[in-house]
């Protein structure tokens, strides 16, 4: 067997070793994750769900701010609600990411670090969603 062909069985063997560790969405029960990979996967899914809710809340809050700006069209010096919200959200995203990166240092370099970061992002994103919903409802939305 040539040297080039000798590598093929080795590569197949390595793939077979790694295959059981791959996390697939259809295989993970996030109501009862068992392995660290599953816990991390589920934490990421929680964050993604929270992010979708945040985007919807941001849309509602932005619509309310734009209505406020429209109501203040006769007094342009008082308008700017939509810009203020946009600026606040743009500042909040880097804050969330930096705060959660710091939170992840509890398990720096370990397999738990990504899970902690995703959990933090889900928590802070949920808080921000509630803030945006409160803002929108306070403006009559």
PDB file of C-alpha atoms in Angstrom:
ATOM      1  CA  UNK A   1       0.000   0.000   0.000  1.00  0.00           C
ATOM      2  CA  UNK A   2       1.350   3.378  -0.910  1.00  0.00           C
ATOM      3  CA  UNK A   3       1.831   6.017   1.694  1.00  0.00           C
ATOM      4  CA  UNK A   4      -0.934   8.149   0.167  1.00  0.00           C
ATOM      5  CA  UNK A   5      -3.437   5.303   0.322  1.00  0.00           C
ATOM      6  CA  UNK A   6      -2.428   4.398   3.868  1.00  0.00           C
ATOM      7  CA  UNK A   7      -3.844   7.718   5.051  1.00  0.00           C
ATOM      8  CA  UNK A   8      -7.350   6.948   3.829  1.00  0.00           C
ATOM      9  CA  UNK A   9      -8.111   4.253   6.448  1.00  0.00           C
ATOM     10  CA  UNK A  10      -6.674   6.521   9.124  1.00  0.00           C
ATOM     11  CA  UNK A  11      -8.913   9.385   8.025  1.00  0.00           C
ATOM     12  CA  UNK A  12     -11.973   7.104   7.978  1.00  0.00           C
ATOM     13  CA  UNK A  13     -11.089   5.826  11.449  1.00  0.00           C
ATOM     14  CA  UNK A  14     -10.765   9.363  12.815  1.00  0.00           C
ATOM     15  CA  UNK A  15     -14.102  10.374  11.297  1.00  0.00           C
ATOM     16  CA  UNK A  16     -15.737   7.348  12.881  1.00  0.00           C
ATOM     17  CA  UNK A  17     -14.341   8.361  16.255  1.00  0.00           C
ATOM     18  CA  UNK A  18     -15.660  11.910  15.943  1.00  0.00           C
ATOM     19  CA  UNK A  19     -19.081  11.055  14.489  1.00  0.00           C
ATOM     20  CA  UNK A  20     -20.788  10.202  17.811  1.00  0.00           C
ATOM     21  CA  UNK A  21     -19.808  13.598  19.238  1.00  0.00           C
ATOM     22  CA  UNK A  22     -21.493  15.676  16.579  1.00  0.00           C
ATOM     23  CA  UNK A  23     -24.516  17.498  17.958  1.00  0.00           C
ATOM     24  CA  UNK A  24     -27.499  17.366  15.664  1.00  0.00           C
ATOM     25  CA  UNK A  25     -30.657  19.370  16.300  1.00  0.00           C
ATOM     26  CA  UNK A  26     -32.928  16.367  15.867  1.00  0.00           C
ATOM     27  CA  UNK A  27     -30.918  14.388  18.433  1.00  0.00           C
ATOM     28  CA  UNK A  28     -30.921  16.935  21.258  1.00  0.00           C
ATOM     29  CA  UNK A  29     -33.654  17.099  23.878  1.00  0.00           C
ATOM     30  CA  UNK A  30     -33.184  20.591  25.260  1.00  0.00           C
ATOM     31  CA  UNK A  31     -35.597  19.871  28.098  1.00  0.00           C
ATOM     32  CA  UNK A  32     -32.984  17.435  29.428  1.00  0.00           C
ATOM     33  CA  UNK A  33     -29.547  17.988  27.886  1.00  0.00           C
ATOM     34  CA  UNK A  34     -26.973  15.473  29.079  1.00  0.00           C
ATOM     35  CA  UNK A  35     -23.562  16.271  27.620  1.00  0.00           C
ATOM     36  CA  UNK A  36     -21.730  19.581  27.678  1.00  0.00           C
ATOM     37  CA  UNK A  37     -22.098  19.786  23.900  1.00  0.00           C
ATOM     38  CA  UNK A  38     -25.871  19.395  24.252  1.00  0.00           C
ATOM     39  CA  UNK A  39     -26.022  21.993  27.030  1.00  0.00           C
ATOM     40  CA  UNK A  40     -24.056  24.434  24.895  1.00  0.00           C
ATOM     41  CA  UNK A  41     -26.243  23.713  21.863  1.00  0.00           C
ATOM     42  CA  UNK A  42     -29.406  24.288  23.912  1.00  0.00           C
ATOM     43  CA  UNK A  43     -28.026  27.502  25.410  1.00  0.00           C
ATOM     44  CA  UNK A  44     -27.322  28.742  21.888  1.00  0.00           C
ATOM     45  CA  UNK A  45     -30.865  27.834  20.823  1.00  0.00           C
ATOM     46  CA  UNK A  46     -32.252  29.748  23.823  1.00  0.00           C
ATOM     47  CA  UNK A  47     -30.211  32.791  22.847  1.00  0.00           C
ATOM     48  CA  UNK A  48     -31.354  32.604  19.226  1.00  0.00           C
ATOM     49  CA  UNK A  49     -34.998  32.387  20.354  1.00  0.00           C
ATOM     50  CA  UNK A  50     -34.468  35.352  22.689  1.00  0.00           C
ATOM     51  CA  UNK A  51     -32.854  37.273  19.832  1.00  0.00           C
ATOM     52  CA  UNK A  52     -35.892  36.675  17.602  1.00  0.00           C
ATOM     53  CA  UNK A  53     -38.135  37.998  20.391  1.00  0.00           C
ATOM     54  CA  UNK A  54     -35.827  40.988  20.815  1.00  0.00           C
ATOM     55  CA  UNK A  55     -36.063  41.820  17.121  1.00  0.00           C
ATOM     56  CA  UNK A  56     -39.857  41.740  17.294  1.00  0.00           C
ATOM     57  CA  UNK A  57     -39.873  43.956  20.409  1.00  0.00           C
ATOM     58  CA  UNK A  58     -37.448  46.357  18.747  1.00  0.00           C
ATOM     59  CA  UNK A  59     -39.796  46.600  15.773  1.00  0.00           C
ATOM     60  CA  UNK A  60     -42.731  47.431  18.056  1.00  0.00           C
ATOM     61  CA  UNK A  61     -40.716  49.993  20.003  1.00  0.00           C
ATOM     62  CA  UNK A  62     -39.361  51.577  16.820  1.00  0.00           C
ATOM     63  CA  UNK A  63     -42.873  51.839  15.382  1.00  0.00           C
ATOM     64  CA  UNK A  64     -43.994  53.609  18.568  1.00  0.00           C
ATOM     65  CA  UNK A  65     -41.006  55.976  18.446  1.00  0.00           C
ATOM     66  CA  UNK A  66     -41.688  56.813  14.797  1.00  0.00           C
ATOM     67  CA  UNK A  67     -45.308  57.589  15.656  1.00  0.00           C
ATOM     68  CA  UNK A  68     -44.060  59.871  18.419  1.00  0.00           C
ATOM     69  CA  UNK A  69     -41.756  61.613  15.940  1.00  0.00           C
ATOM     70  CA  UNK A  70     -44.680  62.024  13.550  1.00  0.00           C
ATOM     71  CA  UNK A  71     -46.770  63.548  16.344  1.00  0.00           C
ATOM     72  CA  UNK A  72     -43.922  65.978  17.031  1.00  0.00           C
ATOM     73  CA  UNK A  73     -43.467  66.952  13.390  1.00  0.00           C
ATOM     74  CA  UNK A  74     -44.628  70.492  14.174  1.00  0.00           C
ATOM     75  CA  UNK A  75     -41.837  70.797  16.756  1.00  0.00           C
ATOM     76  CA  UNK A  76     -38.724  69.374  15.065  1.00  0.00           C
ATOM     77  CA  UNK A  77     -36.513  70.263  18.022  1.00  0.00           C
ATOM     78  CA  UNK A  78     -38.521  67.807  20.144  1.00  0.00           C
ATOM     79  CA  UNK A  79     -38.432  64.950  17.617  1.00  0.00           C
ATOM     80  CA  UNK A  80     -35.714  62.317  17.427  1.00  0.00           C
ATOM     81  CA  UNK A  81     -37.257  59.406  19.304  1.00  0.00           C
ATOM     82  CA  UNK A  82     -36.506  56.871  16.546  1.00  0.00           C
ATOM     83  CA  UNK A  83     -32.893  58.019  16.292  1.00  0.00           C
ATOM     84  CA  UNK A  84     -32.501  57.834  20.073  1.00  0.00           C
ATOM     85  CA  UNK A  85     -33.782  54.253  20.143  1.00  0.00           C
ATOM     86  CA  UNK A  86     -31.605  53.216  17.196  1.00  0.00           C
ATOM     87  CA  UNK A  87     -28.525  54.713  18.879  1.00  0.00           C
ATOM     88  CA  UNK A  88     -29.379  53.048  22.179  1.00  0.00           C
ATOM     89  CA  UNK A  89     -29.793  49.658  20.531  1.00  0.00           C
ATOM     90  CA  UNK A  90     -26.556  50.022  18.601  1.00  0.00           C
ATOM     91  CA  UNK A  91     -24.776  50.789  21.877  1.00  0.00           C
ATOM     92  CA  UNK A  92     -26.516  47.971  23.749  1.00  0.00           C
ATOM     93  CA  UNK A  93     -25.375  45.171  21.404  1.00  0.00           C
ATOM     94  CA  UNK A  94     -21.620  45.688  22.010  1.00  0.00           C
ATOM     95  CA  UNK A  95     -22.349  46.088  25.735  1.00  0.00           C
ATOM     96  CA  UNK A  96     -24.175  42.733  25.805  1.00  0.00           C
ATOM     97  CA  UNK A  97     -21.413  40.988  23.890  1.00  0.00           C
ATOM     98  CA  UNK A  98     -18.651  42.434  26.099  1.00  0.00           C
ATOM     99  CA  UNK A  99     -20.517  41.730  29.335  1.00  0.00           C
ATOM    100  CA  UNK A 100     -21.125  38.136  28.292  1.00  0.00           C
ATOM    101  CA  UNK A 101     -17.532  37.644  27.174  1.00  0.00           C
ATOM    102  CA  UNK A 102     -16.500  38.735  30.675  1.00  0.00           C
ATOM    103  CA  UNK A 103     -19.089  36.379  32.186  1.00  0.00           C
ATOM    104  CA  UNK A 104     -17.578  33.514  30.204  1.00  0.00           C
ATOM    105  CA  UNK A 105     -14.272  33.949  32.008  1.00  0.00           C
ATOM    106  CA  UNK A 106     -15.721  31.874  34.854  1.00  0.00           C
ATOM    107  CA  UNK A 107     -14.815  28.861  32.709  1.00  0.00           C
ATOM    108  CA  UNK A 108     -12.141  30.419  30.486  1.00  0.00           C
ATOM    109  CA  UNK A 109     -10.729  27.916  28.044  1.00  0.00           C
ATOM    110  CA  UNK A 110     -13.044  25.161  29.237  1.00  0.00           C
ATOM    111  CA  UNK A 111     -15.930  23.480  27.516  1.00  0.00           C
ATOM    112  CA  UNK A 112     -18.422  25.424  29.648  1.00  0.00           C
ATOM    113  CA  UNK A 113     -17.257  28.838  28.456  1.00  0.00           C
ATOM    114  CA  UNK A 114     -19.408  28.983  25.285  1.00  0.00           C
ATOM    115  CA  UNK A 115     -22.456  27.777  27.226  1.00  0.00           C
ATOM    116  CA  UNK A 116     -21.995  30.504  29.842  1.00  0.00           C
ATOM    117  CA  UNK A 117     -21.694  33.128  27.116  1.00  0.00           C
ATOM    118  CA  UNK A 118     -24.861  31.923  25.361  1.00  0.00           C
ATOM    119  CA  UNK A 119     -26.757  31.809  28.666  1.00  0.00           C
ATOM    120  CA  UNK A 120     -25.644  35.341  29.462  1.00  0.00           C
ATOM    121  CA  UNK A 121     -26.672  36.548  26.014  1.00  0.00           C
ATOM    122  CA  UNK A 122     -30.079  34.902  26.392  1.00  0.00           C
ATOM    123  CA  UNK A 123     -30.568  36.499  29.830  1.00  0.00           C
ATOM    124  CA  UNK A 124     -29.488  40.007  28.808  1.00  0.00           C
ATOM    125  CA  UNK A 125     -31.431  39.756  25.548  1.00  0.00           C
ATOM    126  CA  UNK A 126     -34.558  38.780  27.497  1.00  0.00           C
ATOM    127  CA  UNK A 127     -34.071  41.767  29.811  1.00  0.00           C
ATOM    128  CA  UNK A 128     -33.650  44.087  26.838  1.00  0.00           C
ATOM    129  CA  UNK A 129     -36.775  42.652  25.214  1.00  0.00           C
ATOM    130  CA  UNK A 130     -38.779  43.492  28.339  1.00  0.00           C
ATOM    131  CA  UNK A 131     -37.317  47.016  28.360  1.00  0.00           C
ATOM    132  CA  UNK A 132     -38.313  47.554  24.734  1.00  0.00           C
ATOM    133  CA  UNK A 133     -41.801  46.168  25.361  1.00  0.00           C
ATOM    134  CA  UNK A 134     -42.172  48.495  28.358  1.00  0.00           C
ATOM    135  CA  UNK A 135     -41.061  51.410  26.194  1.00  0.00           C
ATOM    136  CA  UNK A 136     -43.520  50.542  23.429  1.00  0.00           C
ATOM    137  CA  UNK A 137     -46.420  50.061  25.846  1.00  0.00           C
ATOM    138  CA  UNK A 138     -45.562  53.311  27.633  1.00  0.00           C
ATOM    139  CA  UNK A 139     -45.899  55.084  24.307  1.00  0.00           C
ATOM    140  CA  UNK A 140     -49.360  53.655  23.753  1.00  0.00           C
ATOM    141  CA  UNK A 141     -48.450  50.630  21.674  1.00  0.00           C
TER     142      UNK A 141
END
